[in-house]
Coordinates of N, CA and C in Angstrom, one line a residue:
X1 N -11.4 -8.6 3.4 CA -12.6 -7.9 3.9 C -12.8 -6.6 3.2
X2 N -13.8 -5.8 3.4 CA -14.6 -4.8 2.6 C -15.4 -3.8 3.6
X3 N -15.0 -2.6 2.7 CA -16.0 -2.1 3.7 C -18.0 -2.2 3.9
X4 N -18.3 -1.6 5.0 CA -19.3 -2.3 4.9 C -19.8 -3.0 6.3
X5 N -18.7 -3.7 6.3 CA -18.7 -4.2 7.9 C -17.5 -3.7 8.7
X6 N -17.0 -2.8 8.5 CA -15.9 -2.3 9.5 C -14.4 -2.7 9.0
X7 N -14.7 -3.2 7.6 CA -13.7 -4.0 7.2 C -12.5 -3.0 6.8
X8 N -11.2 -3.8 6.0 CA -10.8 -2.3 5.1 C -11.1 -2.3 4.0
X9 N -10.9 -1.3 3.6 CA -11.3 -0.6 2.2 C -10.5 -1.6 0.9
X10 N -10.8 -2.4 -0.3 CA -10.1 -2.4 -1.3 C -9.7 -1.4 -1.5
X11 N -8.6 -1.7 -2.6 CA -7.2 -0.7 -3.0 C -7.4 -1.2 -4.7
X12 N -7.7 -0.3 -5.2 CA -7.8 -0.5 -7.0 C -6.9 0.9 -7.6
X13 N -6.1 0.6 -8.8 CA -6.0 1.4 -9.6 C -6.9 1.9 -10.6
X14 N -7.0 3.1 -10.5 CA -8.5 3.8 -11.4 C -8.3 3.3 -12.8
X15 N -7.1 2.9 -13.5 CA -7.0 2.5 -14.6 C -7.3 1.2 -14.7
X16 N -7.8 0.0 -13.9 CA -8.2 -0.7 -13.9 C -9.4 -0.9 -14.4
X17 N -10.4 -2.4 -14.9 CA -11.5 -1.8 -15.2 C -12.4 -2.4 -14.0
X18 N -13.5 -1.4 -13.8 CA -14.5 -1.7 -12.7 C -14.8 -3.1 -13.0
X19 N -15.1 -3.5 -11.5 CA -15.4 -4.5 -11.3 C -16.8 -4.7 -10.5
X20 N -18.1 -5.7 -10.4 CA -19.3 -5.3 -9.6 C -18.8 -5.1 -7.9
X21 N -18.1 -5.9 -7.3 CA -17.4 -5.8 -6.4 C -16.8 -4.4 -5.8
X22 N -16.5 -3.4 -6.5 CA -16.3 -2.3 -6.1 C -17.1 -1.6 -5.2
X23 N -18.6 -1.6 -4.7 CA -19.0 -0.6 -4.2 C -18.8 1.1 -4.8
X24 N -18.7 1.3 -3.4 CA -18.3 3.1 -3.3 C -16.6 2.9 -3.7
X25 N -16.8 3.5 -4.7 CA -15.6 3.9 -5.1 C -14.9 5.8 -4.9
X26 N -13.7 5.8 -3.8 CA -13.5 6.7 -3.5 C -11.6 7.0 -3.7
X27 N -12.0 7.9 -4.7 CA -10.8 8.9 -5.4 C -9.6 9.1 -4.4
X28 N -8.5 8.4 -4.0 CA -7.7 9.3 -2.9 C -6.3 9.9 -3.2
X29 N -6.5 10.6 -4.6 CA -5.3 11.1 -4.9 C -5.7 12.8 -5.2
X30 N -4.7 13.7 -4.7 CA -5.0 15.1 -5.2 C -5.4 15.7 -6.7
X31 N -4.5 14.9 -7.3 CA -4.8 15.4 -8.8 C -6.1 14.4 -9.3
X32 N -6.9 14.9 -10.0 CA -7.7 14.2 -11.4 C -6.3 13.1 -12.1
X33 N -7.1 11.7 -12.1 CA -6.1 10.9 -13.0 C -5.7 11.3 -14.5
X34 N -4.8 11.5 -14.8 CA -4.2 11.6 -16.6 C -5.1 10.7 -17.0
X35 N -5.8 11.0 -18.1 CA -6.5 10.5 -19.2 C -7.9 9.6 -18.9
X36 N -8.4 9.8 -18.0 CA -9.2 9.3 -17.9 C -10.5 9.9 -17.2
X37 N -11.4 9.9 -18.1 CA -12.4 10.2 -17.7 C -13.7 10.4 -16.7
X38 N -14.2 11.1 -16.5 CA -15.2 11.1 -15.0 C -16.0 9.5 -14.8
X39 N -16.8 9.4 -16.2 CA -17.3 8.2 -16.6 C -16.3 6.8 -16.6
X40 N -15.1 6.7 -16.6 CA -14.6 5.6 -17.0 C -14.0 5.5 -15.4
X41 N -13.9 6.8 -14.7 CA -13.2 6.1 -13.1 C -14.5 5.8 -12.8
X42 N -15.5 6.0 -12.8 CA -16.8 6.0 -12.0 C -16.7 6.2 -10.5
X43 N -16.0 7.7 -10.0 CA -15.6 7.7 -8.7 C -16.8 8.4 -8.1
X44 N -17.4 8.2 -7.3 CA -18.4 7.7 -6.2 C -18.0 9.3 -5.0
X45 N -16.6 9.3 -5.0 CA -16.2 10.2 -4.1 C -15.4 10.9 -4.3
X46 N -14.5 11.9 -4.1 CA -13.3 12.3 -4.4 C -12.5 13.0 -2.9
X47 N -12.2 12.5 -2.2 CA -11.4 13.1 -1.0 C -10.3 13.2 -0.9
X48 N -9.8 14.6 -1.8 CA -8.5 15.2 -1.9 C -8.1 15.3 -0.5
X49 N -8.5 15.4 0.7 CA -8.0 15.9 1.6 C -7.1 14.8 2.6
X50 N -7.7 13.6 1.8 CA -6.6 12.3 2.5 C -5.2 12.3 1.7
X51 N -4.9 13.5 1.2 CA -3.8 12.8 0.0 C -2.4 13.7 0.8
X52 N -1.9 13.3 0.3 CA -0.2 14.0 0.9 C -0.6 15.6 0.4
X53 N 0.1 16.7 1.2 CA 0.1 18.1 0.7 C 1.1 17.7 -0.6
X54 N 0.9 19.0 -1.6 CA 1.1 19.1 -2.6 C 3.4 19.5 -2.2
X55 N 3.8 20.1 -1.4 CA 4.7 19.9 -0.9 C 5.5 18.5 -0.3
X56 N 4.5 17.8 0.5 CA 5.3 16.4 0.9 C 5.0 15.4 -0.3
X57 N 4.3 15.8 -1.3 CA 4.3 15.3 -3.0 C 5.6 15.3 -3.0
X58 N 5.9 16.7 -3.3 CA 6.7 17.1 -4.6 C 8.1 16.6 -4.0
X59 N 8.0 16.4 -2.5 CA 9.7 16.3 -1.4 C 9.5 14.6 -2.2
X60 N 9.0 13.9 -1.4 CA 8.8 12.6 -2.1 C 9.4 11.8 -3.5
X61 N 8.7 13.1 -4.0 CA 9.4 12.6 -5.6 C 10.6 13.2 -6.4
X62 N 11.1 14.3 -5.3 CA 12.2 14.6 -6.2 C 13.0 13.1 -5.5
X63 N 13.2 12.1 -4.6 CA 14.4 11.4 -4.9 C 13.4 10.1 -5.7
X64 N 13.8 9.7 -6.5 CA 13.5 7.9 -7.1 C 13.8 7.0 -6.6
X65 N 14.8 7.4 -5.8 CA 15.3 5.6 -5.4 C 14.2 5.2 -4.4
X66 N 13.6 6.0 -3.7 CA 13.0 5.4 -2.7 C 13.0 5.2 -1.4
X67 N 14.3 5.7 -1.2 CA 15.4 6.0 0.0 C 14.5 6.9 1.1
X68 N 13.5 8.2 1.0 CA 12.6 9.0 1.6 C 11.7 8.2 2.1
X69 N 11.0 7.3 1.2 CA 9.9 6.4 2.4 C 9.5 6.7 3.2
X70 N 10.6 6.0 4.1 CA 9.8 5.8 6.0 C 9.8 7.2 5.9
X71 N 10.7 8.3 5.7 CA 10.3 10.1 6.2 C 8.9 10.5 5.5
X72 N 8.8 10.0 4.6 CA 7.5 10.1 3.8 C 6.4 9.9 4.9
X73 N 6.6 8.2 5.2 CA 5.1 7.7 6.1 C 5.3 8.5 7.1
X74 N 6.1 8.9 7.7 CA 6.4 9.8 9.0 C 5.2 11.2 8.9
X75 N 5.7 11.5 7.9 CA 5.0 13.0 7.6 C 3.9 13.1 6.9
X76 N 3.5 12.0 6.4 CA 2.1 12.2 6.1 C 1.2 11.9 7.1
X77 N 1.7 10.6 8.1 CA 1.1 10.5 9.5 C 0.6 11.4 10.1
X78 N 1.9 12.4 10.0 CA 1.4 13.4 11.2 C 0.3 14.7 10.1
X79 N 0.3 14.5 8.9 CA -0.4 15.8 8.2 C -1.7 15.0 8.6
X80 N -2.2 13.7 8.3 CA -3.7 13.2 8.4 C -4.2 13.8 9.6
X81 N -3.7 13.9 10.6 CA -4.3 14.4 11.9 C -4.3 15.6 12.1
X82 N -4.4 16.3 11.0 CA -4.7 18.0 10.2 C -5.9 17.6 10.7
X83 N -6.8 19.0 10.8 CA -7.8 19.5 10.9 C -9.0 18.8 9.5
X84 N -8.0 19.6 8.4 CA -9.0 18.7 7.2 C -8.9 17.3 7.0
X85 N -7.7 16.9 7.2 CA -7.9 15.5 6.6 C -8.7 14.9 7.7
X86 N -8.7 15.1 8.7 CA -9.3 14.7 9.7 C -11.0 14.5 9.9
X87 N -11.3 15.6 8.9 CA -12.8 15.4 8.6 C -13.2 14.1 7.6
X88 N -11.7 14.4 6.6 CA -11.9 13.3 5.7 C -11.7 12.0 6.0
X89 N -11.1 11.4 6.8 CA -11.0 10.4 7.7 C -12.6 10.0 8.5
X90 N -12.9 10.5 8.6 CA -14.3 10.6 9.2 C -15.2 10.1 8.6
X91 N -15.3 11.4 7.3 CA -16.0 11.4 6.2 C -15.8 9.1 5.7
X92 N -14.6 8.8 5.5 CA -14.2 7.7 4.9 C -14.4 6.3 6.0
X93 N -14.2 6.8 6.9 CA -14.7 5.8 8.2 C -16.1 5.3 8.3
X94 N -17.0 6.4 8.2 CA -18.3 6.6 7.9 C -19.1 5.7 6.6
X95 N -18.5 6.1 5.8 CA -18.4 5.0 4.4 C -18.4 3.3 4.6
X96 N -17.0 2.9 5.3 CA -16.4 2.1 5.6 C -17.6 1.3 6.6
X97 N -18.1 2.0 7.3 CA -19.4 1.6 8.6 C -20.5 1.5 7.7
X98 N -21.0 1.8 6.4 CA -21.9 1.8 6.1 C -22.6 0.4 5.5
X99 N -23.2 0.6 4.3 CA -23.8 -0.7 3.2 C -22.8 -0.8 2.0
X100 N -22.1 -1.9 2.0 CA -21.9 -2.3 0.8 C -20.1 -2.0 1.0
X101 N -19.8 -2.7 -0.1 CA -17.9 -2.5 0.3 C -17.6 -1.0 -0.5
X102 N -16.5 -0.9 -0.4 CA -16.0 0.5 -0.6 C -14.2 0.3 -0.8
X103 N -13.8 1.0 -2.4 CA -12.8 0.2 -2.8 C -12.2 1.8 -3.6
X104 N -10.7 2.1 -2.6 CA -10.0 3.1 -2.5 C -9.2 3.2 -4.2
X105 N -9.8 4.4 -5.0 CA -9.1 4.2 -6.1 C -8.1 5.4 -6.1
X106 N -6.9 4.9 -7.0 CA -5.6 5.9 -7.1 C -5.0 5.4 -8.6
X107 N -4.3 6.3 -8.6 CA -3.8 6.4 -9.9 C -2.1 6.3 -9.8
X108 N -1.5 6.3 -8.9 CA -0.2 5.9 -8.7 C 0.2 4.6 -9.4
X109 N 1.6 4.7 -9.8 CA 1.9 3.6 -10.6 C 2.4 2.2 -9.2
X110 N 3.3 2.6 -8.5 CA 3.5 1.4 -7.6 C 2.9 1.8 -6.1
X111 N 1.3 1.0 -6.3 CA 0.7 1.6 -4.9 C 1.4 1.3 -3.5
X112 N 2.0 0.2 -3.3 CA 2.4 -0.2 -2.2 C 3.9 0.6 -1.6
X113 N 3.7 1.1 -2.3 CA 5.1 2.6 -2.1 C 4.5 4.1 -1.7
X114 N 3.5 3.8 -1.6 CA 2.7 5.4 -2.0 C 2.0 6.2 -0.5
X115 N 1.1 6.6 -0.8 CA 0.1 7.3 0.2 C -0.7 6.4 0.6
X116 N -1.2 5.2 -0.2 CA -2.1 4.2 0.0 C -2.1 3.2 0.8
X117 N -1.2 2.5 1.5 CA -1.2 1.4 2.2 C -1.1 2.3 3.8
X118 N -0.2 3.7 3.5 CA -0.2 4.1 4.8 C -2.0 5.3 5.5
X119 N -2.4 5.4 4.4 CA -3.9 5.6 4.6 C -5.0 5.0 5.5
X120 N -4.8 3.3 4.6 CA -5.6 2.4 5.1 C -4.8 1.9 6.4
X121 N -3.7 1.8 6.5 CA -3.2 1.5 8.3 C -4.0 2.5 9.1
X122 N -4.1 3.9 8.5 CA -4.0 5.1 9.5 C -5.8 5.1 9.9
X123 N -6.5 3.9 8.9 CA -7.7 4.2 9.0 C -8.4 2.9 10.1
X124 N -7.4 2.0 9.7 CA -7.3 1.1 10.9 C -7.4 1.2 12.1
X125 N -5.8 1.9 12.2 CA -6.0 3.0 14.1 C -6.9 3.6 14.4
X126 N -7.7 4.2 13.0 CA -8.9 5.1 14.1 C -9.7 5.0 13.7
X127 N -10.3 3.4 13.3 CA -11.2 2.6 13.9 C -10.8 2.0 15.4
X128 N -9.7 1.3 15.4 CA -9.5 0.7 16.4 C -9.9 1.5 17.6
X129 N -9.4 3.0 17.7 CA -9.0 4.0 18.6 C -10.9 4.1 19.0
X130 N -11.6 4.4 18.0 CA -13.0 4.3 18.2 C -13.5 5.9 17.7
X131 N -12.8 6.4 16.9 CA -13.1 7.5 16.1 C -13.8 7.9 15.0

């Protein structure tokens, strides 16, 4: 499903290449992707404020094994229900309710590990919740 109808959001890597199926294509990582251009993400949106603070980044990535995770999803759970990201959740819900699908781009190498899967659950809830 897609957004559009209430659906969820596709998940694309910005290094991918666009597809017509994309819709609104919306940026959800803090930094600008390495090496790639404004023109070649064709990002539609940019909402830094759904992204992990630049601190529960940097905690994240000093270990590699992967072992932090679940403390990861823990604490970024509770940062989205910040004030800003909170708008931006909104802001992205809003999207999601609108015309046409809407397809979450990041630049992370393994998304299913990341900020990404736990975004779109978190955007699930509050739809469901009715937010």
């Amino acid at each position: 499903m897609s957004g559009g109808d209430g659906g969820s959001p596709r998940v694309r890597r910005v290094y991918d290449p666009l597809e017509d199926g994309d819709g609104t294509r919306v940026l959800v990582d803090r930094l600008w992707p390495r090496g790639v251009s404004k023109e070649r993400a064709a990002v539609d949106v940019w909402l830094k404020d759904l992204t992990p603070s630049a601190e529960l980044r940097s905690w994240y990535h000093e270990d590699r094994s992967g072992a932090r995770y679940d403390a990861f999803v823990e604490r970024y759970r509770t940062e989205l229900a910040g004030p800003a990201p909170a708008e931006a959740v909104h802001r992205l819900l809003a999207l999601l309710a609108g015309d046409g699908p809407v397809t979450l781009v990041t630049a992370v190498k393994d998304v299913s590990r990341s900020h990404v899967p736990v975004l779109v659950e978190y955007l699930e809830h509050e739809r469901a919740r009715g937010t």
